[in-house]
PDB file of C-alpha atoms in Angstrom:
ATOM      1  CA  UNK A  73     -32.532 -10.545 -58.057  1.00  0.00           C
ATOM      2  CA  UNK A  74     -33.980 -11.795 -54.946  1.00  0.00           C
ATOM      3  CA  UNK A  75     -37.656 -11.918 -56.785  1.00  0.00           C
ATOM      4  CA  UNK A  76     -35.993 -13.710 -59.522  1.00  0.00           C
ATOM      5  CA  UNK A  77     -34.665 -16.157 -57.724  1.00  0.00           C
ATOM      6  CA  UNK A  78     -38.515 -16.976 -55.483  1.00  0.00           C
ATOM      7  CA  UNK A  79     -39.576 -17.115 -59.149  1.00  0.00           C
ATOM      8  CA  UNK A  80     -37.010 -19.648 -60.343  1.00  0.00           C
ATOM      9  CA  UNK A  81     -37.552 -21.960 -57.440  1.00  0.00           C
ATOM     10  CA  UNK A  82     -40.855 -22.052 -58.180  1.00  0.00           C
ATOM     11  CA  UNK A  83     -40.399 -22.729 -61.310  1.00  0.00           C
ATOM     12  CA  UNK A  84     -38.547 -25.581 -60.636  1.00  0.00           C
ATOM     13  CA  UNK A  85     -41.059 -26.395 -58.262  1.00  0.00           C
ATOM     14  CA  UNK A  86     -43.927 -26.642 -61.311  1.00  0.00           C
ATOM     15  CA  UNK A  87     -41.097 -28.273 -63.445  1.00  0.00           C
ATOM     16  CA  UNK A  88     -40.951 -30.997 -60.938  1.00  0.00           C
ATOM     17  CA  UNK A  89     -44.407 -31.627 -60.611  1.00  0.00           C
ATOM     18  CA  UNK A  90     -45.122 -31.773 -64.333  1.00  0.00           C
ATOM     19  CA  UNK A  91     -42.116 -33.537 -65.267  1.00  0.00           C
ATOM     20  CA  UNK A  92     -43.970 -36.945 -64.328  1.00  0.00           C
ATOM     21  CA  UNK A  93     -46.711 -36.504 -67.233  1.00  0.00           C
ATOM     22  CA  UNK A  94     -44.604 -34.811 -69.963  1.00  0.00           C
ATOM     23  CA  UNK A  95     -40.688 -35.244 -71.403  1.00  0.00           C
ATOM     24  CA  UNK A  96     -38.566 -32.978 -70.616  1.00  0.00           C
ATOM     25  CA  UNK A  97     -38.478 -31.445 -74.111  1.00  0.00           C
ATOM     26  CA  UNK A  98     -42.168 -30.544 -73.902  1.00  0.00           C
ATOM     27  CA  UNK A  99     -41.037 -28.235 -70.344  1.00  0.00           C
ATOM     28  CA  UNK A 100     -38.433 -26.447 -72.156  1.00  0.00           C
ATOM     29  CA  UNK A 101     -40.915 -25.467 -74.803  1.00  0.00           C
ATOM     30  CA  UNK A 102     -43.470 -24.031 -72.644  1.00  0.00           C
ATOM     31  CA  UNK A 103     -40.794 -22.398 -70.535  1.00  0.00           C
ATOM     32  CA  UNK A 104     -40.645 -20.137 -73.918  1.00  0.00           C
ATOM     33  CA  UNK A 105     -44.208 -20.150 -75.092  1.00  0.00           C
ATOM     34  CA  UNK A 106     -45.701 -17.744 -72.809  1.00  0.00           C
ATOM     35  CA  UNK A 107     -43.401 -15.121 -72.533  1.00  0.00           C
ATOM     36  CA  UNK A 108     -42.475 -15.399 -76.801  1.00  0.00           C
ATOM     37  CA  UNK A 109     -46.475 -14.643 -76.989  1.00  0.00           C
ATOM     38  CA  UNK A 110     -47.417 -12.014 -74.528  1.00  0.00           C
ATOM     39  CA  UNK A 111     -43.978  -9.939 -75.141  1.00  0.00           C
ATOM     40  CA  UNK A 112     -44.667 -10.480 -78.983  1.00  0.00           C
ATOM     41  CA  UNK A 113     -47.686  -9.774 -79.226  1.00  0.00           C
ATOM     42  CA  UNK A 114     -47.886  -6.296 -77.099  1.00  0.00           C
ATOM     43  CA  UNK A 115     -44.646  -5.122 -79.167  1.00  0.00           C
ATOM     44  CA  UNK A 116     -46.654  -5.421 -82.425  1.00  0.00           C
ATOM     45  CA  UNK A 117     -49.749  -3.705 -80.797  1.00  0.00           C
ATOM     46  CA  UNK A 118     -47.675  -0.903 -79.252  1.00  0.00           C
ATOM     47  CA  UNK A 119     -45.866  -0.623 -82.322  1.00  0.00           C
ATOM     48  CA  UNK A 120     -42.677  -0.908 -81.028  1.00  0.00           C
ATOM     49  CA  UNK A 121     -39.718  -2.680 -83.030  1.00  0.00           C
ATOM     50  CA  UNK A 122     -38.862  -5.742 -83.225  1.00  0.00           C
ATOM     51  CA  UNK A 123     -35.532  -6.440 -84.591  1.00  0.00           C
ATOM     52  CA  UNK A 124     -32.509  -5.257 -82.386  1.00  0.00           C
ATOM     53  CA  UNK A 125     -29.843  -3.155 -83.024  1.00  0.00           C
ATOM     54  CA  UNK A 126     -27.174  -4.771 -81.127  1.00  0.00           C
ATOM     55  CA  UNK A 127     -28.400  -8.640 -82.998  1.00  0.00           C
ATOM     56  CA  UNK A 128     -24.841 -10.071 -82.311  1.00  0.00           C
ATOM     57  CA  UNK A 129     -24.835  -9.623 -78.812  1.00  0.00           C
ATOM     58  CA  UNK A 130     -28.733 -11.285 -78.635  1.00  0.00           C
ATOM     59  CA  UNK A 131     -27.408 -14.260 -80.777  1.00  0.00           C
ATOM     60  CA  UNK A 132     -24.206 -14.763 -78.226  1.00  0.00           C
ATOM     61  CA  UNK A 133     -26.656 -14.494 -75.550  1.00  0.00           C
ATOM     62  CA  UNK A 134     -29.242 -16.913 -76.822  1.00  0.00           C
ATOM     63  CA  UNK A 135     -26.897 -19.680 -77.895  1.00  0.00           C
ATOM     64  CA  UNK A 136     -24.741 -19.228 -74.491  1.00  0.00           C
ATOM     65  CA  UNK A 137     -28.558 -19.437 -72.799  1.00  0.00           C
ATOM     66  CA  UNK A 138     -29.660 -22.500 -74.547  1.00  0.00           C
ATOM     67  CA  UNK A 139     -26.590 -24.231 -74.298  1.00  0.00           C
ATOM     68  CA  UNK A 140     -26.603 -23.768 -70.602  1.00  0.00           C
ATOM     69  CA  UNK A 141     -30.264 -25.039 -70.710  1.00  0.00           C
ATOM     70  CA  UNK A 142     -28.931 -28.292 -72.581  1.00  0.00           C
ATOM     71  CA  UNK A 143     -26.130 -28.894 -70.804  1.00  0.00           C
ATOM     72  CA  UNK A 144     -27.846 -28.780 -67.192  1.00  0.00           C
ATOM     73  CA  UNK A 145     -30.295 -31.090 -68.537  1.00  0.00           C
ATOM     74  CA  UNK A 146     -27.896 -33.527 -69.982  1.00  0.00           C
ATOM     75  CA  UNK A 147     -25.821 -33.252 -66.670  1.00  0.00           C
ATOM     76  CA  UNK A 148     -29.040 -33.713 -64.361  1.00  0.00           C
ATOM     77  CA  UNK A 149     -29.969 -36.891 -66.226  1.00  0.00           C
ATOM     78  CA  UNK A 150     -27.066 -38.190 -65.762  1.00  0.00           C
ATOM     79  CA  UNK A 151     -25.717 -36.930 -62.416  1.00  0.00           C
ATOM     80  CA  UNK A 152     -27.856 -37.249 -58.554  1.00  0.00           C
ATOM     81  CA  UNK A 153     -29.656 -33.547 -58.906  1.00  0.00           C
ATOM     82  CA  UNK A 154     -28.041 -32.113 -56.041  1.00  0.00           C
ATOM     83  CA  UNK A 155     -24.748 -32.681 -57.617  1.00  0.00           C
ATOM     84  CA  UNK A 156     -25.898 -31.154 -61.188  1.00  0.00           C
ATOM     85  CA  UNK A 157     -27.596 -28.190 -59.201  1.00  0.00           C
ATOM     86  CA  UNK A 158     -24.002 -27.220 -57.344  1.00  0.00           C
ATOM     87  CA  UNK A 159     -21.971 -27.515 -60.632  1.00  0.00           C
ATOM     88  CA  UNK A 160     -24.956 -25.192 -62.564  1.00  0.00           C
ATOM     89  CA  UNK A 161     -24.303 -22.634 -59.447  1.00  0.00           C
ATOM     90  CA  UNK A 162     -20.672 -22.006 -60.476  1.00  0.00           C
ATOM     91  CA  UNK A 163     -22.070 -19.433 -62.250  1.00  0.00           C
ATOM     92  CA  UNK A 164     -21.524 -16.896 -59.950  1.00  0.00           C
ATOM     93  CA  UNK A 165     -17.747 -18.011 -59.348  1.00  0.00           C
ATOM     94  CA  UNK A 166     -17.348 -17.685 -63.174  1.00  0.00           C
ATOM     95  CA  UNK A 167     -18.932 -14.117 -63.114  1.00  0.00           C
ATOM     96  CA  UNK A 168     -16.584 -13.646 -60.406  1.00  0.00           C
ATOM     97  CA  UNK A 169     -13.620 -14.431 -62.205  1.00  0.00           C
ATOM     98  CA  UNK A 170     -14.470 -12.652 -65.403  1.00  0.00           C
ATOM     99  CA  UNK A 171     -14.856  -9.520 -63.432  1.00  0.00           C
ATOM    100  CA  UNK A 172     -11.338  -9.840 -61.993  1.00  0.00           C
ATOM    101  CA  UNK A 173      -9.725 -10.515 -65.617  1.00  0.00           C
ATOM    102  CA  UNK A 174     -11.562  -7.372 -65.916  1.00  0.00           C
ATOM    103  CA  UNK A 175      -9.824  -5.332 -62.788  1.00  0.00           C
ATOM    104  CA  UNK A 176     -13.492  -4.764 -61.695  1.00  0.00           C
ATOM    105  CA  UNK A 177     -13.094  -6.854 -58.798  1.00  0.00           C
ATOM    106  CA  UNK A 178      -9.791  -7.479 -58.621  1.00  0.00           C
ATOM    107  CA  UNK A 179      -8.986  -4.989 -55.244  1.00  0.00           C
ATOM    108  CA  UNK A 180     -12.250  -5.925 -53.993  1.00  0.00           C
ATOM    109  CA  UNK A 181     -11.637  -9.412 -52.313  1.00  0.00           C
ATOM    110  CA  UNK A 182     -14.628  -9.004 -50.019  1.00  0.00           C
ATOM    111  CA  UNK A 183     -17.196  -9.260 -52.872  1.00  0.00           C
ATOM    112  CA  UNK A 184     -15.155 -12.362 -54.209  1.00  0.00           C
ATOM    113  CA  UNK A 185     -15.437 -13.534 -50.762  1.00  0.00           C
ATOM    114  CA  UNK A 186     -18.716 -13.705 -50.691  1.00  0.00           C
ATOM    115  CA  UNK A 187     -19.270 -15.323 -53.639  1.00  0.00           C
ATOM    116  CA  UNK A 188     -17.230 -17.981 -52.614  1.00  0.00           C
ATOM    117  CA  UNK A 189     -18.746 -18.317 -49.062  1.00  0.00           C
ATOM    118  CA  UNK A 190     -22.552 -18.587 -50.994  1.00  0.00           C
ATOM    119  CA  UNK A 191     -21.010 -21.361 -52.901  1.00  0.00           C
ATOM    120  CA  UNK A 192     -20.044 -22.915 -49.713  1.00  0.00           C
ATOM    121  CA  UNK A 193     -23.499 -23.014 -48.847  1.00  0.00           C
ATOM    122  CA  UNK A 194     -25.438 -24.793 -51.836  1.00  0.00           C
ATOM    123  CA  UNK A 195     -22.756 -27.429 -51.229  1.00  0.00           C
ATOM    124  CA  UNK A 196     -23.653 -27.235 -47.482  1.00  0.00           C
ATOM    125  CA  UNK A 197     -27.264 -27.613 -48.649  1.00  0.00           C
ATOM    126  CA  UNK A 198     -26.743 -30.329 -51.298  1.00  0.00           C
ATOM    127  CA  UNK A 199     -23.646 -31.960 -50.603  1.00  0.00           C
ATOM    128  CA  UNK A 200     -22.883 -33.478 -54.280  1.00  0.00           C
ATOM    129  CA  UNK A 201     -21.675 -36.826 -55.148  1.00  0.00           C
ATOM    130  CA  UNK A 202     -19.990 -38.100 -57.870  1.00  0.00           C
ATOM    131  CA  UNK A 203     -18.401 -41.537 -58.690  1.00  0.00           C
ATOM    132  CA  UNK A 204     -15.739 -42.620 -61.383  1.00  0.00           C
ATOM    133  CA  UNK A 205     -18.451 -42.969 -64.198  1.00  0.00           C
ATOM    134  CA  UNK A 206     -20.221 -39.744 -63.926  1.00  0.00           C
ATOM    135  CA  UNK A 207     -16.814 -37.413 -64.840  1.00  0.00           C
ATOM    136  CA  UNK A 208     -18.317 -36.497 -68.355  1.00  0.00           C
ATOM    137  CA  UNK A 209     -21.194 -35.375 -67.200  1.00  0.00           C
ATOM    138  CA  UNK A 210     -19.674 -33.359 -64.445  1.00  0.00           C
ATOM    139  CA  UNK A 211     -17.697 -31.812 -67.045  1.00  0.00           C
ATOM    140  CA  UNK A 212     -20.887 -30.860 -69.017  1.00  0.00           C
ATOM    141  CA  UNK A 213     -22.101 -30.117 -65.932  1.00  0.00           C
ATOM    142  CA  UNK A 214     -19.850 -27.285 -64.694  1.00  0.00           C
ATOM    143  CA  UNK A 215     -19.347 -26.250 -68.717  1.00  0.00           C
ATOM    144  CA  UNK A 216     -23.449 -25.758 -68.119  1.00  0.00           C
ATOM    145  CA  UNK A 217     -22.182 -23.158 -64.958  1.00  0.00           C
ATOM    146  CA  UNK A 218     -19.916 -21.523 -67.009  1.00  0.00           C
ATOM    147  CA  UNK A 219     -22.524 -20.824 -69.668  1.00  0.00           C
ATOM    148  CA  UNK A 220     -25.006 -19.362 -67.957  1.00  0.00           C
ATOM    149  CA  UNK A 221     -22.491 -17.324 -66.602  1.00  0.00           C
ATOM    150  CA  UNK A 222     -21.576 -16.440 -70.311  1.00  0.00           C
ATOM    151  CA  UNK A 223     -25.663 -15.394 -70.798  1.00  0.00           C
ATOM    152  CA  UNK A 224     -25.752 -13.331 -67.749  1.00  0.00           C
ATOM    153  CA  UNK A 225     -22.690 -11.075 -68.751  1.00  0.00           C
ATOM    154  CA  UNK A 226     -24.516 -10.608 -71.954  1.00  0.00           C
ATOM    155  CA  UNK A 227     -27.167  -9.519 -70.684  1.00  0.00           C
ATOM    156  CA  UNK A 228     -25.662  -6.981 -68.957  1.00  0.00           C
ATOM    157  CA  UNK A 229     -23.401  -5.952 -72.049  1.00  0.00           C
ATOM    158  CA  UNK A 230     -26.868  -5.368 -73.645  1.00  0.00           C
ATOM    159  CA  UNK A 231     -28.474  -3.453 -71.074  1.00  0.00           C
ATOM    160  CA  UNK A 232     -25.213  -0.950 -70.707  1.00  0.00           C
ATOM    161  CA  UNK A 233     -25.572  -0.307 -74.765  1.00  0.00           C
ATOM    162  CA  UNK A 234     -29.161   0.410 -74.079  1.00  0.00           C
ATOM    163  CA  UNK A 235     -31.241  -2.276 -74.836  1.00  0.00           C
ATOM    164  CA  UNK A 236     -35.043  -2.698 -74.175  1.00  0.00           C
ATOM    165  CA  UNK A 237     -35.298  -5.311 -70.976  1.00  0.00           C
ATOM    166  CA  UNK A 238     -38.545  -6.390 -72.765  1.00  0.00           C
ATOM    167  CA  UNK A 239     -36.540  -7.601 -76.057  1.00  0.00           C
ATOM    168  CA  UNK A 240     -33.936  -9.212 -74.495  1.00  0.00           C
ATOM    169  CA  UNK A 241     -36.191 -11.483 -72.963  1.00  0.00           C
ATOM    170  CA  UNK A 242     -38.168 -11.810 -76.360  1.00  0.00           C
ATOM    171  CA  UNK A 243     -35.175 -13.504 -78.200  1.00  0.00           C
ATOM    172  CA  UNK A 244     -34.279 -15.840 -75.728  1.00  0.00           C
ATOM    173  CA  UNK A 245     -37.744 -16.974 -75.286  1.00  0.00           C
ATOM    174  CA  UNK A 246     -37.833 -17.894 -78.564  1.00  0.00           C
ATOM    175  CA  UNK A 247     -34.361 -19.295 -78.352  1.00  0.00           C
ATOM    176  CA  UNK A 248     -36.069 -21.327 -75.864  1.00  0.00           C
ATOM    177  CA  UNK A 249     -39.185 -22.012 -78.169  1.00  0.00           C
ATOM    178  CA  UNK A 250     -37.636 -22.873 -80.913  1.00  0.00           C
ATOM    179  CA  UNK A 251     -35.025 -25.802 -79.007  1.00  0.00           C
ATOM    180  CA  UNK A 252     -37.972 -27.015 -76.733  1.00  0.00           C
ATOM    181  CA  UNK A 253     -39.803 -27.097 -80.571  1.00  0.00           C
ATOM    182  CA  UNK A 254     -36.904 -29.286 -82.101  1.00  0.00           C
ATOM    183  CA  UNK A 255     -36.808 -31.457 -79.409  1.00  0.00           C
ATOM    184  CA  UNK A 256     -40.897 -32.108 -79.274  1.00  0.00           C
ATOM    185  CA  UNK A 257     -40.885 -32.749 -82.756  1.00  0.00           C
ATOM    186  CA  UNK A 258     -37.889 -35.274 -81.961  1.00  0.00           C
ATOM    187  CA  UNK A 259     -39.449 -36.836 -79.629  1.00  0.00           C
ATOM    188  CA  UNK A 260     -43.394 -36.969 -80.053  1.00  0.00           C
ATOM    189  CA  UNK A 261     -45.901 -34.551 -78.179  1.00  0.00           C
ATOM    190  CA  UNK A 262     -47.133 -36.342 -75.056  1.00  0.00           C
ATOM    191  CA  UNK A 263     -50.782 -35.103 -74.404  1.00  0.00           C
ATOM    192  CA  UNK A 264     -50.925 -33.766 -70.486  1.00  0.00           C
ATOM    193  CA  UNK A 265     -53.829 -33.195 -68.728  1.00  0.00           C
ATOM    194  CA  UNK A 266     -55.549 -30.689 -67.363  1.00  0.00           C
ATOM    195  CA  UNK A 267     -54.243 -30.017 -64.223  1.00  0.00           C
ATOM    196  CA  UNK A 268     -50.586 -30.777 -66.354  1.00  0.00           C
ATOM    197  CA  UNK A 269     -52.037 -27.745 -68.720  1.00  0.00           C
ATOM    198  CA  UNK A 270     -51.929 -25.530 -65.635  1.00  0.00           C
ATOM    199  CA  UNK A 271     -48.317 -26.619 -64.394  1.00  0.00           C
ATOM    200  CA  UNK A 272     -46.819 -26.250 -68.437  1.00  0.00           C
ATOM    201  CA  UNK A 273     -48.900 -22.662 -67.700  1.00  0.00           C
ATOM    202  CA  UNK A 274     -47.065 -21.732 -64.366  1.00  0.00           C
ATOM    203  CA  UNK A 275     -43.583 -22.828 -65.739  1.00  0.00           C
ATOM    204  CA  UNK A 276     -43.926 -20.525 -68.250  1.00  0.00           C
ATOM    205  CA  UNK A 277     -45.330 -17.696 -65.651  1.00  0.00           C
ATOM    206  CA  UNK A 278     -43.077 -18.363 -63.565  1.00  0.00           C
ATOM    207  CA  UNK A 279     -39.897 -18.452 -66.005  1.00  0.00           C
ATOM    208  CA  UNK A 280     -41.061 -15.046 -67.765  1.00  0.00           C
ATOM    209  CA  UNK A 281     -41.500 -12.929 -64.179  1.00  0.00           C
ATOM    210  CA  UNK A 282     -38.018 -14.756 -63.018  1.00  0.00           C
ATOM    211  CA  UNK A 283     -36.816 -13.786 -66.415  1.00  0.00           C
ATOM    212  CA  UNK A 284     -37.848  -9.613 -66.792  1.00  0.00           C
ATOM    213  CA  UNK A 285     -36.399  -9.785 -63.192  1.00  0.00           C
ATOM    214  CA  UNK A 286     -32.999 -11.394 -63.251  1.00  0.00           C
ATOM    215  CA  UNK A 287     -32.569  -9.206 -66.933  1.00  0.00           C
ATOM    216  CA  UNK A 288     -33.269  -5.590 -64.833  1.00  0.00           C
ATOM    217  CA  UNK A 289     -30.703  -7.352 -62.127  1.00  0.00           C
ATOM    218  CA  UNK A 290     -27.966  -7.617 -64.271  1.00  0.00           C
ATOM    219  CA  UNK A 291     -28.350  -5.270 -67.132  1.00  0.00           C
ATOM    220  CA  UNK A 292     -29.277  -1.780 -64.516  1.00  0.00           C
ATOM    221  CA  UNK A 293     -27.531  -3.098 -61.269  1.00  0.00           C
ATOM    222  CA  UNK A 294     -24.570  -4.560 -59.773  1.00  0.00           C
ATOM    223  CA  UNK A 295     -23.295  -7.966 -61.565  1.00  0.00           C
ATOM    224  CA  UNK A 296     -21.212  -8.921 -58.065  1.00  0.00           C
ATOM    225  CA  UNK A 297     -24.227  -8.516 -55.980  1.00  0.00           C
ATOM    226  CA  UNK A 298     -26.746 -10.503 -58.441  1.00  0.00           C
ATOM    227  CA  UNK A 299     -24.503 -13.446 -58.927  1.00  0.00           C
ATOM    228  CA  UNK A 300     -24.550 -13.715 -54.641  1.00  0.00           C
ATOM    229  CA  UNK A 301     -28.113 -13.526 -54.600  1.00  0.00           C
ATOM    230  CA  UNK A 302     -28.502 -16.227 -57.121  1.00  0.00           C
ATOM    231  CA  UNK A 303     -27.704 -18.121 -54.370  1.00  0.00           C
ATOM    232  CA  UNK A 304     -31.320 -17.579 -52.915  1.00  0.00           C
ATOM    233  CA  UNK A 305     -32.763 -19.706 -55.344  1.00  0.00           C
ATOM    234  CA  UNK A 306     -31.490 -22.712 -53.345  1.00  0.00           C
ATOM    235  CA  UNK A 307     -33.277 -21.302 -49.659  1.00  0.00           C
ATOM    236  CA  UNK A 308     -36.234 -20.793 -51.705  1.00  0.00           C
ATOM    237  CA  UNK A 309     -36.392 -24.560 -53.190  1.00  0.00           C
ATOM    238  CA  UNK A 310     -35.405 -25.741 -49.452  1.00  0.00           C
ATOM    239  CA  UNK A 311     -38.786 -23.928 -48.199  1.00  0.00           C
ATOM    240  CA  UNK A 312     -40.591 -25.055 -51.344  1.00  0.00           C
ATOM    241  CA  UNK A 313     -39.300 -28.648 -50.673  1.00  0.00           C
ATOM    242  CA  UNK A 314     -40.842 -28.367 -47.058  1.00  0.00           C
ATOM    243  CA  UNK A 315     -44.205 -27.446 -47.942  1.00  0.00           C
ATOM    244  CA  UNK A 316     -45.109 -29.371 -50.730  1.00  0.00           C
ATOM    245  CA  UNK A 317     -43.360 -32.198 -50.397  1.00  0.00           C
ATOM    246  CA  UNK A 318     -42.491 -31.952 -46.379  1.00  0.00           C
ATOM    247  CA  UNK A 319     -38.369 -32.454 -47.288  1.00  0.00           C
ATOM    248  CA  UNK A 320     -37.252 -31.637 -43.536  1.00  0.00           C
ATOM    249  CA  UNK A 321     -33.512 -29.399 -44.438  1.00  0.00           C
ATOM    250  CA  UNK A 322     -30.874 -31.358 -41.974  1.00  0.00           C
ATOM    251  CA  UNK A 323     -28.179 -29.204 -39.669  1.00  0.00           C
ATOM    252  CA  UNK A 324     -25.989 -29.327 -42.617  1.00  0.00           C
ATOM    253  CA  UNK A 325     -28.593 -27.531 -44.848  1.00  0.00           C
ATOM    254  CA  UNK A 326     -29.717 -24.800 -42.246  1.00  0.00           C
ATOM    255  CA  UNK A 327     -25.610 -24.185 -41.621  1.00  0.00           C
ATOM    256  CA  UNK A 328     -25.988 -23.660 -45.816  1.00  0.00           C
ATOM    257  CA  UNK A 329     -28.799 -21.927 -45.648  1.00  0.00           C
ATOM    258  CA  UNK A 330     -27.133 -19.509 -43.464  1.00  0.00           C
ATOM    259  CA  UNK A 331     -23.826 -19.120 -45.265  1.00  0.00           C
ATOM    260  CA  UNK A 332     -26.287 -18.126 -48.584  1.00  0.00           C
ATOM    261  CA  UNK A 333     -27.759 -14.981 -46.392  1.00  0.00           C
ATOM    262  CA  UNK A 334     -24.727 -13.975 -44.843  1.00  0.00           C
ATOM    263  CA  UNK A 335     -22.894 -13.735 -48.178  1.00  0.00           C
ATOM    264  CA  UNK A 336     -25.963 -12.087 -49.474  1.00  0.00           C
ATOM    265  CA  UNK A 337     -26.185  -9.473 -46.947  1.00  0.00           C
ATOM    266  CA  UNK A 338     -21.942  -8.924 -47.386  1.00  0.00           C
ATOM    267  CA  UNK A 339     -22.587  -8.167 -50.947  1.00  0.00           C
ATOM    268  CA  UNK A 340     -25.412  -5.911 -50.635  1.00  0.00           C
ATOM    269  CA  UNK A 341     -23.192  -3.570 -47.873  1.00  0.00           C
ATOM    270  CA  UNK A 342     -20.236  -3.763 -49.976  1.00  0.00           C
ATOM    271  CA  UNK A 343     -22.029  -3.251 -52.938  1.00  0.00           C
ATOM    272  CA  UNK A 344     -23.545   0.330 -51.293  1.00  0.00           C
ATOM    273  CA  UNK A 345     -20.348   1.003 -49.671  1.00  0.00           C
ATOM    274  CA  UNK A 346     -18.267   1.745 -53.652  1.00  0.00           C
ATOM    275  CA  UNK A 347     -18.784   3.420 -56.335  1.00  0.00           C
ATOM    276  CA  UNK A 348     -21.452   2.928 -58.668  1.00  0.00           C
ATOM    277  CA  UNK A 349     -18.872   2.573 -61.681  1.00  0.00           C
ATOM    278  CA  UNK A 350     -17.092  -0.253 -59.981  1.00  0.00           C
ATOM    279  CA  UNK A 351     -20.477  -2.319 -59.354  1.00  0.00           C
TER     280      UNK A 351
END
């Protein structure tokens, strides 16, 4: 989970870059094009199948991941992005509080605590503002949170029936491909140049190796201790920020930065200290 999360950040690090030559439509596309191409294409020359057994779960997954994807964009157009970043990290908080409806971790308050406390921290990192006019989109906003929370538990209802990693991600990059299509042929293709080419190019990189990782996360290990190191993502954009764009982090966002790590490492212990079935 931590690898995913490096490979989000810089993801969103390319996205950034590239999002000044292309619409955003165009970005969500290619965040789907590489890995709908390479997986695709070595299935069908390994011979391996291609249609799922457990399809309902993959379509539950794919329209809870796209809407999240939709939603998040919607929000950060319309919100400051450090507000529409914390209300996408409720994620974990939702996970949280799906697994106590559950019982899973409803006697273990030191995992919830944790969560909690790494939510502390992105706030402490982006301290979020909204005003009177921007309550919709906060809304959409933390209904973004909530779906992505949605995807994530599928995932891992998909890996416990025994679903390939590799064809998980397969359907929702073309979940992805085929929304980021729509939306292009909405919208017009906007030609990008080279050096635009090889940003599209890393998004997609990046977004495939953040997505085989974050799928083995949830579907083979512990769903409490992945949704706390979500939470990394947000160090890892700080550090990013730094050295590309030399964004000093203020006291506030060091004190954040901190409150991620310590609920990351109170997770991990916890999560070694009980029972594998209660992960």
């Amino acid at each position: 989970m931590l690898f995913a999360s490096l490979m989000f950040a810089i993801m969103s690090m390319f996205v950034k870059l590239v999002s000044t030559e292309v619409p955003l439509s165009q970005i969500i596309l290619f965040r789907g094009v590489p890995t709908a191409i390479g997986i695709l294409g070595w299935a069908l020359w390994a011979g391996k199948p291609i249609i799922p057994a457990t399809w309902r779960s993959h379509v539950m997954r794919n329209i809870a991941g796209v809407a999240s994807i939709c939603l998040s964009f919607y929000a950060m157009s319309r919100l400051p992005l450090a507000t529409a970043i914390t209300l996408n990290y409720t994620s974990p908080l939702f996970i949280a509080a799906w697994m106590m409806f559950q019982g899973s971790l409803r006697e273990d308050r030191l995992r919830l605590f944790a969560v909690v406390l790494g939510f502390v921290g992105v706030i402490a990192i982006l301290r979020p503002d909204v005003d009177n006019a921007q309550w919709l989109a906060s809304l959409l906003g933390l209904l973004a949170g909530g779906a992505t929370a949605l995807a994530v538990m599928q995932v891992r209802s998909l890996g416990r029936a025994g679903e390939a990693e590799w064809r998980i991600v397969l359907f929702f990059s073309l979940s992805t491909v085929l929304t980021g299509g729509a939306a292009t042929a909405a919208t017009g293709w906007v030609a990008p140049s080279w050096s635009g080419w090889a940003l599209l190019l890393g998004v997609g990189l990046s977004g495939l190796l953040g997505q085989f990782a974050m799928t083995r996360a949830f579907s083979q290990g512990s769903a409490a201790l992945s949704a706390v190191l979500q939470y990394a993502t947000i160090p890892f954009s700080v550090l990013l920020g730094f050295l590309f764009w030399n964004d000093s982090p203020d006291g506030f966002a060091w004190f954040g930065i901190v409150l991620i790590a310590a609920a990351g490492l109170v997770s991990t212990w916890r999560t070694m200290a009980v029972p594998a079935a209660s992960r």
